[in-house]
Amino acid sequence: MRRSLNHVIASMALVALSAAPLAQAQATGHPSGLIAEVRVATRDFHDVGVAIGAGYASAGSCVSGPQAGAMGIHYPNGALASDGVLDPRLPEILIYEQRGGRLRLLGVEFLVIAEQWHAANAAPPVLMGQHFHYVGSPNRYGLPPFYELHVWAWRDNPSGTFADWNPQVSCDGYAGESGAHPAGHR
């Protein structure tokens, strides 16, 4: 009994210590880990024209959810989405929101097709300590089974930095990219 109690206390201390950097990053405004990597990698993509020049293109719709909130407008990079590789500096999908006729960068989605991943890896994907979500098929995206991870690097998400749906994101202002100003600002 004493050993298991010590184990529980040690586990709780480890959880508290592992959460401390994220809490400190949120309190100071200086993100760390995957969030910091994503911000560095995407800082130029606040201008959607730069993102398009880098191979990202609009999926042509805004993804709203069954719960409150949305995922936003996805801009996938076909070459990255089909390479079977996950790199924190090369997100497969950029996520924007259209408000007031402007596209604003919110974050990214990392995505890998499950069959490709399992051909080269024994375990499901984890990127800088963050576990991916598995999405089976059939799915609303028409994709084969895949793993995905959202990172809300540029918009707070009360549901969590790595949650799929963000209650602070809306598709209400989406009128298609032709009605948006290309440069978005946070």
CSV table of C-alpha atoms in Angstrom, one decimal:
chain,number,residue,atom,x,y,z
A,1,MET,CA,0.0,0.0,0.0
A,2,ARG,CA,2.8,2.4,0.9
A,3,ARG,CA,4.6,1.7,-2.3
A,4,SER,CA,1.5,2.4,-4.4
A,5,LEU,CA,0.8,5.6,-2.4
A,6,ASN,CA,4.3,6.8,-3.1
A,7,HIS,CA,3.9,5.9,-6.8
A,8,VAL,CA,0.6,7.9,-6.9
A,9,ILE,CA,2.3,10.9,-5.3
A,10,ALA,CA,5.3,10.7,-7.6
A,11,SER,CA,3.0,10.5,-10.6
A,12,MET,CA,1.0,13.5,-9.5
A,13,ALA,CA,4.2,15.5,-9.0
A,14,LEU,CA,5.4,14.5,-12.5
A,15,VAL,CA,2.1,15.6,-14.0
A,16,ALA,CA,2.3,18.9,-12.2
A,17,LEU,CA,5.9,19.5,-13.3
A,18,SER,CA,5.1,18.6,-16.9
A,19,ALA,CA,2.1,21.1,-16.9
A,20,ALA,CA,4.2,23.9,-15.4
A,21,PRO,CA,6.0,24.9,-18.7
A,22,LEU,CA,2.6,25.2,-20.5
A,23,ALA,CA,1.0,27.2,-17.7
A,24,GLN,CA,4.1,29.4,-17.5
A,25,ALA,CA,4.0,29.9,-21.3
A,26,GLN,CA,0.3,30.9,-21.2
A,27,ALA,CA,0.9,33.2,-18.3
A,28,THR,CA,3.9,35.0,-19.8
A,29,GLY,CA,2.7,35.0,-23.4
A,30,HIS,CA,5.9,33.1,-24.4
A,31,PRO,CA,4.9,29.7,-25.8
A,32,SER,CA,7.2,26.8,-25.6
A,33,GLY,CA,7.4,23.4,-27.3
A,34,LEU,CA,5.2,22.6,-30.3
A,35,ILE,CA,3.3,25.9,-30.0
A,36,ALA,CA,6.6,27.9,-30.3
A,37,GLU,CA,7.8,25.7,-33.2
A,38,VAL,CA,4.5,26.3,-35.1
A,39,ARG,CA,4.6,30.0,-34.5
A,40,VAL,CA,8.1,30.3,-35.9
A,41,ALA,CA,7.2,28.0,-38.9
A,42,THR,CA,4.0,29.9,-39.8
A,43,ARG,CA,4.8,33.6,-38.9
A,44,ASP,CA,5.0,34.6,-42.5
A,45,PHE,CA,1.7,32.8,-43.3
A,46,HIS,CA,-0.4,35.5,-41.7
A,47,ASP,CA,-0.3,36.8,-45.2
A,48,VAL,CA,-2.3,34.1,-47.1
A,49,GLY,CA,-0.6,35.1,-50.3
A,50,VAL,CA,2.7,33.9,-48.9
A,51,ALA,CA,1.0,30.7,-47.8
A,52,ILE,CA,-0.3,30.2,-51.4
A,53,GLY,CA,3.2,30.8,-52.7
A,54,ALA,CA,4.5,28.1,-50.4
A,55,GLY,CA,2.1,25.5,-51.9
A,56,TYR,CA,-1.0,25.9,-49.6
A,57,ALA,CA,-4.4,26.2,-51.2
A,58,SER,CA,-7.9,26.7,-49.9
A,59,ALA,CA,-10.0,23.5,-49.5
A,60,GLY,CA,-12.9,25.8,-50.5
A,61,SER,CA,-15.0,25.6,-47.3
A,62,CYS,CA,-15.1,26.4,-43.7
A,63,VAL,CA,-15.4,23.4,-41.3
A,64,SER,CA,-18.0,23.9,-38.6
A,65,GLY,CA,-18.6,21.2,-36.0
A,66,PRO,CA,-21.3,19.3,-34.3
A,67,GLN,CA,-20.4,21.2,-31.1
A,68,ALA,CA,-20.0,24.9,-30.5
A,69,GLY,CA,-17.3,26.4,-32.6
A,70,ALA,CA,-15.5,25.4,-35.7
A,71,MET,CA,-12.2,24.4,-37.2
A,72,GLY,CA,-12.1,27.2,-39.7
A,73,ILE,CA,-10.9,27.3,-43.3
A,74,HIS,CA,-8.3,24.7,-44.2
A,75,TYR,CA,-5.4,25.4,-46.5
A,76,PRO,CA,-3.7,22.1,-47.1
A,77,ASN,CA,-0.3,21.7,-48.8
A,78,GLY,CA,-0.8,18.6,-51.1
A,79,ALA,CA,2.9,17.7,-51.2
A,80,LEU,CA,3.2,17.8,-47.4
A,81,ALA,CA,-0.1,16.0,-46.8
A,82,SER,CA,0.9,13.1,-49.0
A,83,ASP,CA,4.5,12.6,-48.0
A,84,GLY,CA,3.8,10.5,-44.8
A,85,VAL,CA,6.2,12.6,-42.7
A,86,LEU,CA,5.5,14.8,-39.7
A,87,ASP,CA,7.7,17.8,-39.1
A,88,PRO,CA,6.8,20.6,-36.6
A,89,ARG,CA,8.3,23.1,-39.1
A,90,LEU,CA,6.2,21.9,-42.0
A,91,PRO,CA,2.5,21.6,-41.1
A,92,GLU,CA,0.3,19.9,-43.6
A,93,ILE,CA,-2.6,22.3,-43.2
A,94,LEU,CA,-2.9,26.0,-42.2
A,95,ILE,CA,-6.2,27.1,-40.6
A,96,TYR,CA,-7.7,30.5,-41.2
A,97,GLU,CA,-10.9,32.3,-40.2
A,98,GLN,CA,-12.7,34.9,-42.3
A,99,ARG,CA,-14.0,37.9,-40.3
A,100,GLY,CA,-14.8,41.3,-41.7
A,101,GLY,CA,-13.7,40.1,-45.1
A,102,ARG,CA,-10.2,39.3,-43.8
A,103,LEU,CA,-8.5,35.9,-43.5
A,104,ARG,CA,-6.7,35.5,-40.1
A,105,LEU,CA,-4.3,32.7,-39.4
A,106,LEU,CA,-5.5,30.7,-36.4
A,107,GLY,CA,-3.2,27.6,-36.3
A,108,VAL,CA,-2.3,24.5,-38.1
A,109,GLU,CA,-3.3,20.9,-38.5
A,110,PHE,CA,-0.8,18.1,-38.8
A,111,LEU,CA,-2.1,15.2,-40.8
A,112,VAL,CA,-0.8,11.8,-41.9
A,113,ILE,CA,-2.6,9.0,-43.7
A,114,ALA,CA,-2.7,6.0,-41.2
A,115,GLU,CA,-1.5,3.4,-43.8
A,116,GLN,CA,1.5,5.5,-44.7
A,117,TRP,CA,2.4,6.1,-41.1
A,118,HIS,CA,2.1,2.4,-40.1
A,119,ALA,CA,4.2,1.3,-43.1
A,120,ALA,CA,7.2,3.1,-41.4
A,121,ASN,CA,6.2,3.3,-37.7
A,122,ALA,CA,5.1,0.8,-35.1
A,123,ALA,CA,3.2,3.2,-32.9
A,124,PRO,CA,0.7,6.0,-33.6
A,125,PRO,CA,2.2,9.4,-34.2
A,126,VAL,CA,3.4,11.7,-31.4
A,127,LEU,CA,4.9,15.1,-32.2
A,128,MET,CA,6.9,16.9,-29.5
A,129,GLY,CA,4.9,15.1,-26.8
A,130,GLN,CA,1.5,15.6,-28.4
A,131,HIS,CA,-0.5,12.5,-29.3
A,132,PHE,CA,-2.5,12.5,-32.5
A,133,HIS,CA,-6.2,11.7,-32.9
A,134,TYR,CA,-7.2,8.8,-35.1
A,135,VAL,CA,-10.0,9.4,-37.7
A,136,GLY,CA,-11.5,6.3,-39.3
A,137,SER,CA,-13.1,6.0,-42.7
A,138,PRO,CA,-15.6,6.8,-44.0
A,139,ASN,CA,-15.4,10.3,-42.7
A,140,ARG,CA,-16.7,13.7,-43.7
A,141,TYR,CA,-13.5,14.6,-45.5
A,142,GLY,CA,-13.5,11.7,-47.9
A,143,LEU,CA,-10.1,10.6,-46.8
A,144,PRO,CA,-8.8,7.1,-45.9
A,145,PRO,CA,-8.1,6.6,-42.2
A,146,PHE,CA,-5.7,9.3,-40.9
A,147,TYR,CA,-4.1,10.8,-37.8
A,148,GLU,CA,-4.5,14.5,-37.1
A,149,LEU,CA,-3.4,17.1,-34.5
A,150,HIS,CA,-4.7,20.7,-34.3
A,151,VAL,CA,-2.4,23.3,-32.8
A,152,TRP,CA,-4.2,26.6,-32.0
A,153,ALA,CA,-1.0,28.6,-32.1
A,154,TRP,CA,-2.5,32.0,-33.1
A,155,ARG,CA,-5.9,31.8,-31.4
A,156,ASP,CA,-6.7,30.8,-27.9
A,157,ASN,CA,-9.0,27.8,-27.5
A,158,PRO,CA,-10.8,27.4,-24.2
A,159,SER,CA,-11.2,23.7,-25.1
A,160,GLY,CA,-7.5,23.2,-25.2
A,161,THR,CA,-4.5,24.2,-27.4
A,162,PHE,CA,-4.7,20.8,-29.2
A,163,ALA,CA,-8.5,20.2,-29.3
A,164,ASP,CA,-10.1,19.8,-32.7
A,165,TRP,CA,-13.0,22.3,-32.3
A,166,ASN,CA,-12.5,25.9,-31.1
A,167,PRO,CA,-15.6,27.6,-29.6
A,168,GLN,CA,-14.0,31.0,-30.4
A,169,VAL,CA,-13.9,30.2,-34.2
A,170,SER,CA,-16.9,30.7,-36.4
A,171,CYS,CA,-17.8,30.0,-40.0
A,172,ASP,CA,-20.5,32.7,-40.0
A,173,GLY,CA,-18.3,35.3,-41.8
A,174,TYR,CA,-17.1,32.8,-44.5
A,175,ALA,CA,-18.1,34.1,-47.9
A,176,GLY,CA,-15.4,32.3,-49.9
A,177,GLU,CA,-11.9,33.4,-50.4
A,178,SER,CA,-12.8,35.6,-53.4
A,179,GLY,CA,-14.5,37.9,-50.9
A,180,ALA,CA,-11.6,38.1,-48.5
A,181,HIS,CA,-8.7,40.4,-48.4
A,182,PRO,CA,-5.6,38.2,-48.9
A,183,ALA,CA,-3.5,39.6,-46.0
A,184,GLY,CA,-4.8,38.6,-42.6
A,185,HIS,CA,-3.6,40.0,-39.3
A,186,ARG,CA,-4.0,38.5,-35.9
